[in-house]
């Protein structure tokens, strides 16, 4: 059995205006189906102890999180080792519901951008209003970073988590690194 | 630059987060139709100066298709609405009538 490794081996860069770190492996499960369906809601609640989030939000408690991806798609975060158990549980409870559950843990990469200028870094790359008034803890935004799709949320003040395709990991890390260069703060937030 | 609001995820963003899908509300003429209908379905498109209806896709966001009504001269967006509809909603057409009296697009208003 080969060892599981994250895309960039947990690379970190902290010289600039914000610290950019690749997060360790994260269990991720994509759930597609009617998000207002009672059976689906119940099944999700049973495995994560979390309610299905409303439009463009993220519900996060401890090691579990639910991200609203689209009207019929959720992204579920869980410990990397428990993906198989969660898949089995969800598949069992959603057997008769029109839905899809798939393990995408190794298909995505998460970066953490932290520091007082974390918002500046994202503002340079995404066509999104990320001012403290418009974007707060609990919101989940799918958009793009320069030329690739990505999504981000703020688990705490001055911390932005960015999720992208694993195959884009090097590109996104380089982007974040350049956008976080020394002396390049925007000083607008 | 166009500022569009996706009716599915409610996100307001500029056009680079979306992808244009051409004219809206085309009626398909497939096998068995007349040559004229088929030719019109394939090739004939509106090219208005003013009010226009288009299909857009939230390609970097929720991935859903939707409809948008906009003005081709001022780039004003009158509104966006669900893709699961065959004609622009009445409220939107009324809103456009208030802003651009006398407008017309295909068989509308």
CSV table of C-alpha atoms in Angstrom, one decimal:
chain,number,residue,atom,x,y,z
A,1,UNK,CA,0.0,0.0,0.0
A,2,UNK,CA,1.4,3.4,-0.9
A,3,UNK,CA,1.4,6.3,1.5
A,4,UNK,CA,-1.2,9.0,1.0
A,5,UNK,CA,0.4,12.4,0.5
A,6,UNK,CA,-1.1,15.8,-0.2
A,7,UNK,CA,-0.5,17.4,-3.5
A,8,UNK,CA,2.5,19.6,-2.5
A,9,UNK,CA,3.6,17.9,0.7
A,10,UNK,CA,2.3,20.5,3.1
A,11,UNK,CA,4.4,23.4,1.6
A,12,UNK,CA,4.4,26.7,3.6
A,13,UNK,CA,5.5,30.2,2.7
A,14,UNK,CA,5.4,32.9,5.2
A,15,UNK,CA,7.7,35.7,4.0
A,16,UNK,CA,5.0,37.9,2.5
A,17,UNK,CA,2.0,39.8,3.7
A,18,UNK,CA,0.2,36.6,4.5
A,19,UNK,CA,1.2,33.0,5.3
A,20,UNK,CA,0.2,30.5,2.7
A,21,UNK,CA,0.1,26.8,3.8
A,22,UNK,CA,-1.1,23.7,2.1
A,23,UNK,CA,-3.4,21.9,4.6
A,24,UNK,CA,-2.9,18.2,5.4
A,25,UNK,CA,-5.1,15.6,3.7
A,26,UNK,CA,-8.8,16.2,4.3
A,27,UNK,CA,-11.6,13.7,3.9
A,28,UNK,CA,-14.1,15.1,1.3
A,29,UNK,CA,-17.3,13.6,0.1
A,30,UNK,CA,-19.5,15.1,-2.6
A,31,UNK,CA,-23.2,14.6,-2.1
A,32,UNK,CA,-25.6,15.3,-5.0
A,33,UNK,CA,-29.3,15.2,-4.7
A,34,UNK,CA,-32.3,17.3,-3.8
A,35,UNK,CA,-31.0,19.3,-0.8
A,36,UNK,CA,-34.6,19.9,0.5
A,37,UNK,CA,-35.3,16.2,0.6
A,38,UNK,CA,-36.2,14.9,4.1
A,39,UNK,CA,-34.4,11.6,3.7
A,40,UNK,CA,-31.2,13.3,2.5
A,41,UNK,CA,-31.3,15.9,5.3
A,42,UNK,CA,-31.7,13.2,7.8
A,43,UNK,CA,-28.9,11.0,6.4
A,44,UNK,CA,-26.5,14.0,6.4
A,45,UNK,CA,-27.5,14.9,10.0
A,46,UNK,CA,-26.9,11.4,11.1
A,47,UNK,CA,-23.3,11.2,9.9
A,48,UNK,CA,-22.1,14.7,10.5
A,49,UNK,CA,-24.4,16.0,13.3
A,50,UNK,CA,-24.8,19.1,11.0
A,51,UNK,CA,-27.8,20.7,9.3
A,52,UNK,CA,-27.7,21.1,5.5
A,53,UNK,CA,-26.4,24.7,5.0
A,54,UNK,CA,-28.5,27.3,3.3
A,55,UNK,CA,-27.6,29.1,0.1
A,56,UNK,CA,-23.8,29.8,-0.2
A,57,UNK,CA,-23.0,29.0,3.4
A,58,UNK,CA,-20.8,26.5,5.3
A,59,UNK,CA,-21.7,24.7,8.5
A,60,UNK,CA,-18.6,23.7,10.4
A,61,UNK,CA,-18.3,22.0,13.8
A,62,UNK,CA,-15.1,20.3,14.8
A,63,UNK,CA,-13.8,17.9,12.2
A,64,UNK,CA,-17.0,18.0,10.1
A,65,UNK,CA,-18.3,20.6,7.7
A,66,UNK,CA,-20.9,21.0,5.0
A,67,UNK,CA,-20.4,23.4,2.2
A,68,UNK,CA,-23.2,24.5,-0.1
A,69,UNK,CA,-21.9,24.0,-3.7
A,70,UNK,CA,-25.0,24.4,-5.8
A,71,UNK,CA,-28.8,23.9,-5.4
A,72,UNK,CA,-28.2,20.1,-5.7
A,73,UNK,CA,-24.7,19.6,-4.4
A,74,UNK,CA,-23.0,19.5,-1.0
A,75,UNK,CA,-19.4,19.1,-0.1
A,76,UNK,CA,-18.9,17.2,3.1
A,77,UNK,CA,-15.6,17.5,5.1
A,78,UNK,CA,-14.7,14.7,7.5
A,79,UNK,CA,-11.5,13.1,8.9
A,80,UNK,CA,-9.5,11.5,6.0
A,81,UNK,CA,-9.6,8.1,7.7
A,82,UNK,CA,-13.4,8.0,8.1
A,83,UNK,CA,-14.4,8.6,4.5
A,84,UNK,CA,-15.1,4.9,3.8
A,85,UNK,CA,-17.4,4.6,6.8
A,86,UNK,CA,-19.3,7.7,5.9
A,87,UNK,CA,-19.7,6.6,2.3
A,88,UNK,CA,-21.1,3.3,3.4
A,89,UNK,CA,-23.5,5.0,5.8
A,90,UNK,CA,-24.7,7.5,3.3
A,91,UNK,CA,-25.1,5.0,0.5
A,92,UNK,CA,-27.1,2.8,2.8
A,93,UNK,CA,-29.5,5.5,4.0
A,94,UNK,CA,-29.9,7.0,0.5
A,95,UNK,CA,-30.4,3.7,-1.2
A,96,UNK,CA,-34.0,4.7,-2.3
A,97,UNK,CA,-33.3,8.4,-2.8
A,98,UNK,CA,-32.2,9.8,-6.1
A,99,UNK,CA,-28.7,10.9,-5.2
A,100,UNK,CA,-25.0,10.4,-5.6
A,101,UNK,CA,-22.3,10.1,-3.0
A,102,UNK,CA,-18.6,10.0,-4.0
A,103,UNK,CA,-15.2,10.2,-2.3
A,104,UNK,CA,-13.3,13.1,-3.7
A,105,UNK,CA,-10.7,13.4,-0.9
A,106,UNK,CA,-7.8,13.0,-3.3
A,107,UNK,CA,-9.2,15.2,-6.0
A,108,UNK,CA,-9.1,18.5,-4.1
A,109,UNK,CA,-6.5,20.5,-2.3
A,110,UNK,CA,-7.0,23.0,0.5
A,111,UNK,CA,-4.8,26.0,1.2
A,112,UNK,CA,-4.8,28.2,4.2
A,113,UNK,CA,-4.1,31.9,3.8
A,114,UNK,CA,-3.6,33.6,7.2
A,115,UNK,CA,-2.6,36.9,8.5
A,116,UNK,CA,-4.1,40.4,8.8
A,117,UNK,CA,-3.8,40.8,5.0
A,118,UNK,CA,-5.3,37.5,4.0
A,119,UNK,CA,-8.3,39.2,2.5
A,120,UNK,CA,-6.0,41.3,0.3
A,121,UNK,CA,-4.5,38.2,-1.2
A,122,UNK,CA,-7.9,36.8,-2.2
A,123,UNK,CA,-9.1,40.2,-3.4
A,124,UNK,CA,-6.2,40.3,-6.0
A,125,UNK,CA,-7.2,36.9,-7.5
A,126,UNK,CA,-10.9,36.5,-7.4
A,127,UNK,CA,-13.7,38.7,-8.9
A,128,UNK,CA,-15.4,38.8,-5.5
A,129,UNK,CA,-16.2,41.5,-3.0
A,130,UNK,CA,-14.3,40.2,0.0
A,131,UNK,CA,-14.5,43.2,2.2
A,132,UNK,CA,-15.4,42.4,5.9
A,133,UNK,CA,-18.9,43.9,5.3
A,134,UNK,CA,-19.6,41.6,2.3
A,135,UNK,CA,-17.8,38.4,3.2
A,136,UNK,CA,-17.8,36.9,6.7
A,137,UNK,CA,-17.3,33.8,8.7
A,138,UNK,CA,-19.9,31.2,7.6
A,139,UNK,CA,-20.1,32.2,4.0
A,140,UNK,CA,-18.9,29.9,1.2
A,141,UNK,CA,-18.0,31.3,-2.1
A,142,UNK,CA,-17.3,29.4,-5.3
A,143,UNK,CA,-15.5,31.5,-7.8
A,144,UNK,CA,-12.2,31.6,-9.7
A,145,UNK,CA,-8.6,32.4,-8.7
A,146,UNK,CA,-7.1,33.9,-11.8
A,147,UNK,CA,-7.7,31.2,-14.4
A,148,UNK,CA,-8.9,28.2,-12.4
A,149,UNK,CA,-12.0,27.5,-10.4
A,150,UNK,CA,-11.7,27.6,-6.6
A,151,UNK,CA,-13.9,28.2,-3.6
A,152,UNK,CA,-13.1,29.9,-0.3
A,153,UNK,CA,-14.5,30.5,3.2
A,154,UNK,CA,-13.2,32.2,6.4
A,155,UNK,CA,-13.2,29.8,9.4
A,156,UNK,CA,-11.9,32.7,11.5
A,157,UNK,CA,-11.0,36.3,11.3
A,158,UNK,CA,-7.8,36.8,9.2
A,159,UNK,CA,-7.9,33.2,8.0
A,160,UNK,CA,-9.1,32.2,4.5
A,161,UNK,CA,-9.3,28.6,3.4
A,162,UNK,CA,-9.1,28.0,-0.3
A,163,UNK,CA,-10.1,24.7,-2.0
A,164,UNK,CA,-9.2,23.9,-5.6
A,165,UNK,CA,-8.7,20.9,-7.8
A,166,UNK,CA,-5.6,18.8,-6.8
A,167,UNK,CA,-4.3,19.1,-10.4
A,168,UNK,CA,-4.3,22.9,-10.0
A,169,UNK,CA,-2.5,22.8,-6.7
A,170,UNK,CA,0.9,24.0,-7.9
A,171,UNK,CA,-0.7,26.8,-10.0
A,172,UNK,CA,-2.9,28.0,-7.1
A,173,UNK,CA,0.0,27.9,-4.6
A,174,UNK,CA,2.1,30.0,-7.0
A,175,UNK,CA,-0.7,32.4,-7.4
A,176,UNK,CA,-1.2,32.8,-3.7
A,177,UNK,CA,2.5,33.1,-3.1
A,178,UNK,CA,2.9,35.9,-5.7
A,179,UNK,CA,-0.3,37.7,-4.5
A,180,UNK,CA,1.2,37.5,-0.9
A,181,UNK,CA,4.5,39.1,-1.9
A,182,UNK,CA,6.2,41.3,0.6
A,183,UNK,CA,5.1,44.9,0.5
A,184,UNK,CA,2.1,44.2,-1.8
A,185,UNK,CA,-0.7,44.9,0.7
A,186,UNK,CA,-3.7,46.8,-0.7
A,187,UNK,CA,-4.6,48.4,2.6
A,188,UNK,CA,-8.2,48.8,1.7
A,189,UNK,CA,-9.9,46.5,4.2
B,1,UNK,CA,-18.4,44.9,-18.0
B,2,UNK,CA,-21.6,43.0,-17.1
B,3,UNK,CA,-22.6,42.5,-13.5
B,4,UNK,CA,-24.8,39.4,-13.3
B,5,UNK,CA,-26.6,37.8,-10.4
B,6,UNK,CA,-27.0,34.0,-10.6
B,7,UNK,CA,-30.7,33.2,-9.8
B,8,UNK,CA,-29.6,29.8,-8.4
B,9,UNK,CA,-26.9,30.7,-5.9
B,10,UNK,CA,-27.7,34.4,-5.5
B,11,UNK,CA,-24.1,35.4,-6.1
B,12,UNK,CA,-23.5,38.7,-7.8
B,13,UNK,CA,-20.4,38.8,-9.9
B,14,UNK,CA,-18.9,40.2,-13.0
B,15,UNK,CA,-19.0,38.4,-16.3
B,16,UNK,CA,-15.7,36.6,-16.2
B,17,UNK,CA,-17.2,34.2,-13.6
B,18,UNK,CA,-19.9,33.3,-16.2
B,19,UNK,CA,-20.0,32.0,-19.7
B,20,UNK,CA,-22.3,33.3,-22.4
B,21,UNK,CA,-24.6,30.7,-24.0
B,22,UNK,CA,-26.0,32.7,-26.9
B,23,UNK,CA,-29.6,33.7,-27.5
B,24,UNK,CA,-32.4,32.6,-25.2
B,25,UNK,CA,-35.7,31.0,-25.9
B,26,UNK,CA,-34.9,29.3,-29.2
B,27,UNK,CA,-37.4,26.7,-30.2
B,28,UNK,CA,-35.8,23.6,-31.6
B,29,UNK,CA,-36.8,22.3,-35.0
B,30,UNK,CA,-35.4,18.8,-35.4
B,31,UNK,CA,-36.0,15.8,-37.7
B,32,UNK,CA,-39.3,16.1,-39.6
B,33,UNK,CA,-39.4,19.9,-39.7
B,34,UNK,CA,-39.4,21.9,-42.8
B,35,UNK,CA,-36.1,23.2,-44.3
B,36,UNK,CA,-37.1,26.8,-43.5
B,37,UNK,CA,-37.8,26.1,-39.9
B,38,UNK,CA,-34.6,24.1,-39.5
B,39,UNK,CA,-32.5,26.8,-41.2
B,40,UNK,CA,-34.1,29.4,-39.0
B,41,UNK,CA,-33.5,27.4,-35.8
B,42,UNK,CA,-29.8,26.8,-36.8
B,43,UNK,CA,-28.7,30.1,-38.2
B,44,UNK,CA,-31.1,33.0,-37.7
B,45,UNK,CA,-30.4,35.0,-34.6
B,46,UNK,CA,-31.5,38.4,-33.2
B,47,UNK,CA,-28.8,41.1,-33.2
B,48,UNK,CA,-30.7,43.9,-31.4
B,49,UNK,CA,-29.5,47.3,-30.4
B,50,UNK,CA,-31.2,47.5,-27.0
B,51,UNK,CA,-33.1,44.9,-25.2
B,52,UNK,CA,-31.8,41.3,-25.6
B,53,UNK,CA,-32.4,38.0,-23.9
B,54,UNK,CA,-29.5,35.5,-23.5
B,55,UNK,CA,-28.5,32.3,-21.9
B,56,UNK,CA,-25.6,32.3,-19.4
B,57,UNK,CA,-23.9,29.7,-17.3
B,58,UNK,CA,-22.4,30.2,-13.9
B,59,UNK,CA,-19.3,28.3,-15.0
B,60,UNK,CA,-17.0,29.1,-12.0
B,61,UNK,CA,-19.8,29.0,-9.4
B,62,UNK,CA,-22.7,26.6,-9.1
B,63,UNK,CA,-22.5,25.5,-12.7
B,64,UNK,CA,-26.1,26.2,-13.5
B,65,UNK,CA,-27.6,27.7,-16.7
B,66,UNK,CA,-29.9,30.6,-16.4
B,67,UNK,CA,-31.4,33.4,-18.5
B,68,UNK,CA,-30.6,37.1,-18.5
B,69,UNK,CA,-32.2,40.2,-20.0
B,70,UNK,CA,-29.9,43.0,-20.8
B,71,UNK,CA,-29.4,46.1,-22.9
B,72,UNK,CA,-26.8,45.7,-25.6
B,73,UNK,CA,-26.1,49.5,-25.7
B,74,UNK,CA,-25.8,50.4,-22.1
B,75,UNK,CA,-24.9,46.9,-20.7
B,76,UNK,CA,-27.6,47.3,-18.1
B,77,UNK,CA,-28.9,44.0,-16.8
B,78,UNK,CA,-32.6,44.1,-16.4
B,79,UNK,CA,-32.8,40.8,-14.6
B,80,UNK,CA,-31.9,37.2,-14.5
B,81,UNK,CA,-34.3,34.3,-14.2
B,82,UNK,CA,-34.5,30.5,-14.2
B,83,UNK,CA,-33.6,28.4,-17.1
B,84,UNK,CA,-36.7,26.3,-16.6
B,85,UNK,CA,-38.9,28.6,-18.5
B,86,UNK,CA,-39.9,29.1,-22.2
B,87,UNK,CA,-40.5,32.8,-22.1
B,88,UNK,CA,-39.3,35.9,-20.1
B,89,UNK,CA,-41.4,36.3,-16.9
B,90,UNK,CA,-44.2,38.9,-16.9
B,91,UNK,CA,-42.6,41.0,-14.1
B,92,UNK,CA,-39.4,41.3,-16.0
B,93,UNK,CA,-41.1,42.3,-19.2
B,94,UNK,CA,-43.1,44.9,-17.3
B,95,UNK,CA,-39.9,46.2,-15.7
B,96,UNK,CA,-38.2,46.5,-19.1
B,97,UNK,CA,-41.3,48.3,-20.5
B,98,UNK,CA,-41.0,50.8,-17.7
B,99,UNK,CA,-37.4,51.5,-18.5
B,100,UNK,CA,-37.4,51.1,-22.3
B,101,UNK,CA,-40.9,52.1,-23.6
B,102,UNK,CA,-41.7,50.6,-27.0
B,103,UNK,CA,-39.1,47.8,-26.8
B,104,UNK,CA,-39.5,44.7,-28.8
B,105,UNK,CA,-37.6,41.4,-29.1
B,106,UNK,CA,-38.9,38.6,-31.4
B,107,UNK,CA,-42.5,38.3,-30.4
B,108,UNK,CA,-42.2,40.1,-27.1
B,109,UNK,CA,-43.2,42.1,-25.0
